[in-house]
Amino acid sequence: MSKFYIVATPIGNLEDITFRAIDILKSVDLILAEDTRVTRRLLDKYEIKNNLDSYNSFSTESKKNKIINLLKDNKGIALVSDAGTPTISDPGVKIVSDLYQEFGDNPEIEIIPIPGASAVLSALSVSGFPSSEFTFYGFLPHKKGRQTIFKEIAENKKTAVFYESPHRLLKAINSLEEFCEDDRKIFVARELTKIYEQKVRGTVKEVKRYFEKNNDKIRGEFVIVVSGVGKPVKH
Ligand code: SAM
């Protein structure tokens, strides 16, 4: 039976990969990567020599057909993104959905997760905010609907998590300040697992003040975690 693996790769530190992921990347017939240059660095580190092709949001119908035909031919394929778990705010959802479309809801081919690093879960896991229920917003829209989401986050009883780019970080914190009560706590995770990993936790105002004073720290990759409303968070 052919297998299509969704393989998690590191979000920074190249050692954050499972033995199983390495085995799969070595043994499949084809690795589909969001950006082949990024994935090549990972493959080189683990001395994996395998067929590599791209799959991303620009991929065409003919790429989809190639993938389907390989699976019909009993081949194994691994999908990876630049970092973390593919399909989570990353390319790949479409091909997985296309595979169900082609092979049915309970397909003969197997679609198999190879779990590992994920920026959203890594940030949440060290935030100290309740996590048995949380809302993940992915990347927020840049313009239309953005403020509505901040209002929703401000009223959300559950912990909220979203991805933000460095040049919108302060803008996002300002919007949180606008809609949230003064004692609302947030947690900003920057460059997790990398050399400049940093975590800044406090009230919205405190975190805002920190980044306004330390402008040089507004670079790299960020996850913002917002505590739920009405659930006082200690410390
Ligand atoms: N699918 C990926 C995952 O599971 O982690 C997320 C992909 S999304 C396109 C990339 C965003 O995740 C970045 O813009 C940033 O907001 C966040 N991110 C990725 N790596 C990160 C890191 N090492 N530290 C903090 N945030 C990170």
Short mmCIF file of C-alpha atoms and ligand atoms in Angstrom, two decimals:
data_model
loop_
_atom_site.label_atom_id
_atom_site.label_comp_id
_atom_site.label_asym_id
_atom_site.label_seq_id
_atom_site.Cartn_x
_atom_site.Cartn_y
_atom_site.Cartn_z
CA MET A 1 0.00 0.00 0.00
CA SER A 2 1.45 3.40 -0.93
CA LYS A 3 2.11 5.89 1.83
CA PHE A 4 2.05 9.66 1.98
CA TYR A 5 3.89 10.93 5.06
CA ILE A 6 3.44 14.38 6.61
CA VAL A 7 6.86 14.76 8.22
CA ALA A 8 7.59 17.39 10.88
CA THR A 9 11.05 18.97 10.66
CA PRO A 10 12.86 21.31 13.11
CA ILE A 11 11.72 24.92 13.70
CA GLY A 12 15.31 26.08 14.15
CA ASN A 13 17.61 23.67 15.93
CA LEU A 14 18.35 20.98 13.36
CA GLU A 15 18.60 18.35 16.08
CA ASP A 16 14.87 18.62 16.77
CA ILE A 17 13.92 15.81 14.45
CA THR A 18 12.79 12.30 15.31
CA PHE A 19 14.60 9.07 14.43
CA ARG A 20 11.47 8.01 12.63
CA ALA A 21 11.39 11.18 10.52
CA ILE A 22 14.98 10.54 9.42
CA ASP A 23 14.19 6.92 8.56
CA ILE A 24 11.19 7.97 6.51
CA LEU A 25 13.13 10.69 4.68
CA LYS A 26 15.77 8.11 3.82
CA SER A 27 13.39 5.40 2.67
CA VAL A 28 10.64 7.12 0.66
CA ASP A 29 10.81 7.31 -3.11
CA LEU A 30 10.33 11.08 -3.15
CA ILE A 31 10.52 14.00 -0.72
CA LEU A 32 8.27 16.95 -1.48
CA ALA A 33 9.64 20.16 0.06
CA GLU A 34 8.21 23.66 0.41
CA ASP A 35 11.63 25.03 -0.60
CA THR A 36 14.15 22.46 -1.78
CA ARG A 37 17.13 24.67 -0.76
CA VAL A 38 15.94 24.80 2.86
CA THR A 39 15.27 21.07 3.01
CA ARG A 40 18.61 20.28 1.35
CA ARG A 41 20.41 21.72 4.41
CA LEU A 42 18.52 19.31 6.67
CA LEU A 43 19.13 16.35 4.37
CA ASP A 44 22.83 17.19 4.17
CA LYS A 45 23.14 17.30 7.95
CA TYR A 46 21.73 13.78 8.22
CA GLU A 47 23.49 12.58 5.05
CA ILE A 48 20.20 11.76 3.40
CA LYS A 49 20.52 11.40 -0.34
CA ASN A 50 17.08 11.09 -1.81
CA ASN A 51 14.91 12.46 -4.59
CA LEU A 52 13.70 15.95 -3.82
CA ASP A 53 11.01 17.95 -5.57
CA SER A 54 9.10 21.07 -4.59
CA TYR A 55 5.54 21.30 -3.38
CA ASN A 56 4.20 24.67 -2.29
CA SER A 57 1.34 27.09 -2.84
CA PHE A 58 2.52 27.69 -6.41
CA SER A 59 2.40 24.02 -7.37
CA THR A 60 0.37 23.24 -10.45
CA GLU A 61 -2.22 20.60 -11.38
CA SER A 62 0.50 18.66 -13.16
CA LYS A 63 2.45 18.38 -9.87
CA LYS A 64 -0.70 17.09 -8.20
CA ASN A 65 -1.18 14.54 -10.97
CA LYS A 66 2.44 13.44 -10.69
CA ILE A 67 1.96 12.83 -6.95
CA ILE A 68 -1.27 10.90 -7.48
CA ASN A 69 0.31 8.75 -10.20
CA LEU A 70 3.31 7.94 -8.00
CA LEU A 71 0.96 6.85 -5.22
CA LYS A 72 -1.05 4.75 -7.67
CA ASP A 73 2.27 3.19 -8.60
CA ASN A 74 2.77 2.13 -4.98
CA LYS A 75 5.47 4.71 -4.22
CA GLY A 76 6.13 6.30 -0.82
CA ILE A 77 6.21 10.09 -0.59
CA ALA A 78 7.17 12.41 2.29
CA LEU A 79 5.93 15.98 2.51
CA VAL A 80 8.01 18.51 4.49
CA SER A 81 7.77 22.27 4.91
CA ASP A 82 10.55 24.77 5.66
CA ALA A 83 10.05 24.32 9.40
CA GLY A 84 7.77 22.50 11.80
CA THR A 85 4.70 20.51 10.95
CA PRO A 86 3.57 20.75 7.32
CA THR A 87 -0.02 21.82 6.69
CA ILE A 88 -0.16 23.89 9.92
CA SER A 89 -0.19 27.42 8.45
CA ASP A 90 2.01 25.86 5.79
CA PRO A 91 1.56 24.42 2.31
CA GLY A 92 0.24 20.89 2.12
CA VAL A 93 -3.39 21.13 3.16
CA LYS A 94 -4.38 21.27 -0.49
CA ILE A 95 -2.52 18.13 -1.53
CA VAL A 96 -3.87 16.19 1.46
CA SER A 97 -7.38 17.30 0.55
CA ASP A 98 -6.71 16.44 -3.12
CA LEU A 99 -5.64 12.94 -2.06
CA TYR A 100 -8.93 12.38 -0.20
CA GLN A 101 -10.73 13.72 -3.25
CA GLU A 102 -8.89 11.29 -5.50
CA PHE A 103 -8.79 8.20 -3.29
CA GLY A 104 -11.90 8.71 -1.12
CA ASP A 105 -12.46 9.59 2.53
CA ASN A 106 -11.03 6.29 3.74
CA PRO A 107 -8.39 5.77 1.11
CA GLU A 108 -6.42 2.64 0.31
CA ILE A 109 -3.28 4.73 0.34
CA GLU A 110 -2.21 5.72 3.83
CA ILE A 111 -1.75 9.35 4.88
CA ILE A 112 0.55 9.15 7.87
CA PRO A 113 1.65 11.87 10.32
CA ILE A 114 5.26 11.83 11.54
CA PRO A 115 4.93 14.19 14.50
CA GLY A 116 7.59 16.56 15.72
CA ALA A 117 8.32 20.25 16.15
CA SER A 118 5.62 22.86 15.82
CA ALA A 119 6.00 26.56 16.66
CA VAL A 120 2.47 26.93 18.02
CA LEU A 121 2.77 24.04 20.47
CA SER A 122 6.34 24.90 21.47
CA ALA A 123 5.32 28.45 22.41
CA LEU A 124 2.16 27.34 24.18
CA SER A 125 4.04 24.69 26.13
CA VAL A 126 6.26 27.25 27.85
CA SER A 127 3.72 30.08 28.18
CA GLY A 128 2.29 28.88 31.48
CA PHE A 129 -1.21 29.75 30.23
CA PRO A 130 -4.04 27.18 30.31
CA SER A 131 -3.71 24.91 27.30
CA SER A 132 -6.29 22.15 27.65
CA GLU A 133 -8.34 24.35 25.32
CA PHE A 134 -6.90 27.08 23.13
CA THR A 135 -7.66 28.95 19.93
CA PHE A 136 -5.06 28.98 17.21
CA TYR A 137 -5.45 31.90 14.78
CA GLY A 138 -2.44 31.15 12.53
CA PHE A 139 -1.34 34.31 10.71
CA LEU A 140 -3.81 37.14 11.19
CA PRO A 141 -5.06 39.01 8.12
CA HIS A 142 -2.97 42.11 7.44
CA LYS A 143 -5.84 44.50 6.83
CA LYS A 144 -9.47 43.45 6.40
CA GLY A 145 -10.82 41.67 9.45
CA ARG A 146 -7.66 42.18 11.52
CA GLN A 147 -9.20 44.40 14.18
CA THR A 148 -12.24 42.12 14.44
CA ILE A 149 -9.92 39.25 15.31
CA PHE A 150 -8.19 41.31 17.98
CA LYS A 151 -11.58 42.11 19.50
CA GLU A 152 -12.40 38.40 19.40
CA ILE A 153 -9.09 37.52 21.07
CA ALA A 154 -9.77 40.16 23.74
CA GLU A 155 -13.11 38.51 24.50
CA ASN A 156 -11.83 34.93 24.19
CA LYS A 157 -11.94 32.93 27.42
CA LYS A 158 -9.44 30.46 26.01
CA THR A 159 -5.76 31.04 25.53
CA ALA A 160 -5.17 32.42 22.02
CA VAL A 161 -2.09 31.79 19.90
CA PHE A 162 -1.05 33.39 16.63
CA TYR A 163 1.97 33.83 14.38
CA GLU A 164 3.27 37.32 13.71
CA SER A 165 6.02 38.77 11.56
CA PRO A 166 8.60 41.08 13.16
CA HIS A 167 7.39 44.18 11.35
CA ARG A 168 3.85 43.73 12.65
CA LEU A 169 4.79 42.68 16.19
CA LEU A 170 4.36 46.10 17.82
CA LYS A 171 1.25 46.76 15.78
CA ALA A 172 -0.24 43.52 17.12
CA ILE A 173 0.71 44.36 20.69
CA ASN A 174 -0.82 47.83 20.27
CA SER A 175 -4.09 46.28 19.10
CA LEU A 176 -4.08 43.94 22.10
CA GLU A 177 -3.53 46.95 24.34
CA GLU A 178 -6.45 48.70 22.69
CA PHE A 179 -8.94 45.88 23.30
CA CYS A 180 -7.70 44.07 26.42
CA GLU A 181 -7.98 44.95 30.10
CA ASP A 182 -4.79 46.27 31.72
CA ASP A 183 -4.01 43.08 33.65
CA ARG A 184 -4.24 40.76 30.64
CA LYS A 185 -1.05 38.74 30.26
CA ILE A 186 0.68 37.81 27.05
CA PHE A 187 3.71 35.73 26.17
CA VAL A 188 5.90 36.47 23.18
CA ALA A 189 8.15 33.65 21.99
CA ARG A 190 10.93 34.62 19.64
CA GLU A 191 13.33 32.41 17.67
CA LEU A 192 12.45 29.25 19.60
CA THR A 193 15.16 26.57 19.60
CA LYS A 194 17.61 28.98 17.91
CA ILE A 195 20.64 30.91 19.20
CA TYR A 196 18.63 34.04 20.00
CA GLU A 197 15.68 32.25 21.58
CA GLN A 198 13.80 34.64 23.82
CA LYS A 199 10.59 34.65 25.82
CA VAL A 200 8.94 37.83 27.06
CA ARG A 201 5.98 37.47 29.43
CA GLY A 202 3.93 40.09 31.21
CA THR A 203 0.91 42.36 30.88
CA VAL A 204 0.33 43.72 27.41
CA LYS A 205 1.76 47.09 28.52
CA GLU A 206 4.87 45.52 30.05
CA VAL A 207 5.63 43.49 26.94
CA LYS A 208 4.97 46.51 24.74
CA ARG A 209 7.35 48.63 26.80
CA TYR A 210 10.02 45.93 26.58
CA PHE A 211 9.94 45.75 22.79
CA GLU A 212 9.73 49.53 22.41
CA LYS A 213 12.90 49.83 24.51
CA ASN A 214 14.61 46.88 22.84
CA ASN A 215 13.95 47.52 19.20
CA ASP A 216 16.92 45.36 18.21
CA LYS A 217 15.01 42.33 19.55
CA ILE A 218 12.23 42.77 17.00
CA ARG A 219 13.72 40.40 14.48
CA GLY A 220 13.37 36.73 13.70
CA GLU A 221 10.27 34.61 14.09
CA PHE A 222 7.53 35.18 16.65
CA VAL A 223 4.59 33.42 18.22
CA ILE A 224 2.24 35.45 20.42
CA VAL A 225 0.25 33.72 23.15
CA VAL A 226 -2.55 35.64 24.88
CA SER A 227 -4.06 34.41 28.15
CA GLY A 228 -7.83 33.97 28.17
CA VAL A 229 -10.06 36.71 29.52
CA GLY A 230 -11.33 36.32 33.05
CA LYS A 231 -8.76 33.70 34.01
CA PRO A 232 -6.23 35.44 36.18
CA VAL A 233 -2.76 34.09 35.48
CA LYS A 234 -0.31 34.12 38.35
CA HIS A 235 3.25 35.55 38.22
N1 SAM B 1 4.05 24.71 10.23
C1 SAM B 1 4.95 25.45 11.08
C2 SAM B 1 4.93 24.85 12.48
O1 SAM B 1 4.32 23.81 12.68
O2 SAM B 1 5.61 25.38 13.34
C3 SAM B 1 4.61 26.93 11.08
C4 SAM B 1 4.80 27.54 9.74
S1 SAM B 1 4.43 29.22 9.61
C5 SAM B 1 4.59 29.44 7.85
C6 SAM B 1 5.87 30.01 10.16
C7 SAM B 1 5.62 30.89 11.38
O3 SAM B 1 5.74 30.10 12.55
C8 SAM B 1 6.66 31.99 11.54
O4 SAM B 1 6.32 33.13 10.79
C9 SAM B 1 6.59 32.26 13.03
O5 SAM B 1 5.49 33.07 13.35
C10 SAM B 1 6.37 30.84 13.57
N2 SAM B 1 7.66 30.20 13.85
C11 SAM B 1 8.30 29.29 13.10
N3 SAM B 1 9.46 28.94 13.69
C12 SAM B 1 9.56 29.65 14.81
C13 SAM B 1 10.52 29.76 15.84
N4 SAM B 1 11.63 29.04 15.81
N5 SAM B 1 10.28 30.59 16.88
C14 SAM B 1 9.16 31.33 16.93
N6 SAM B 1 8.21 31.29 15.97
C15 SAM B 1 8.41 30.46 14.94
#
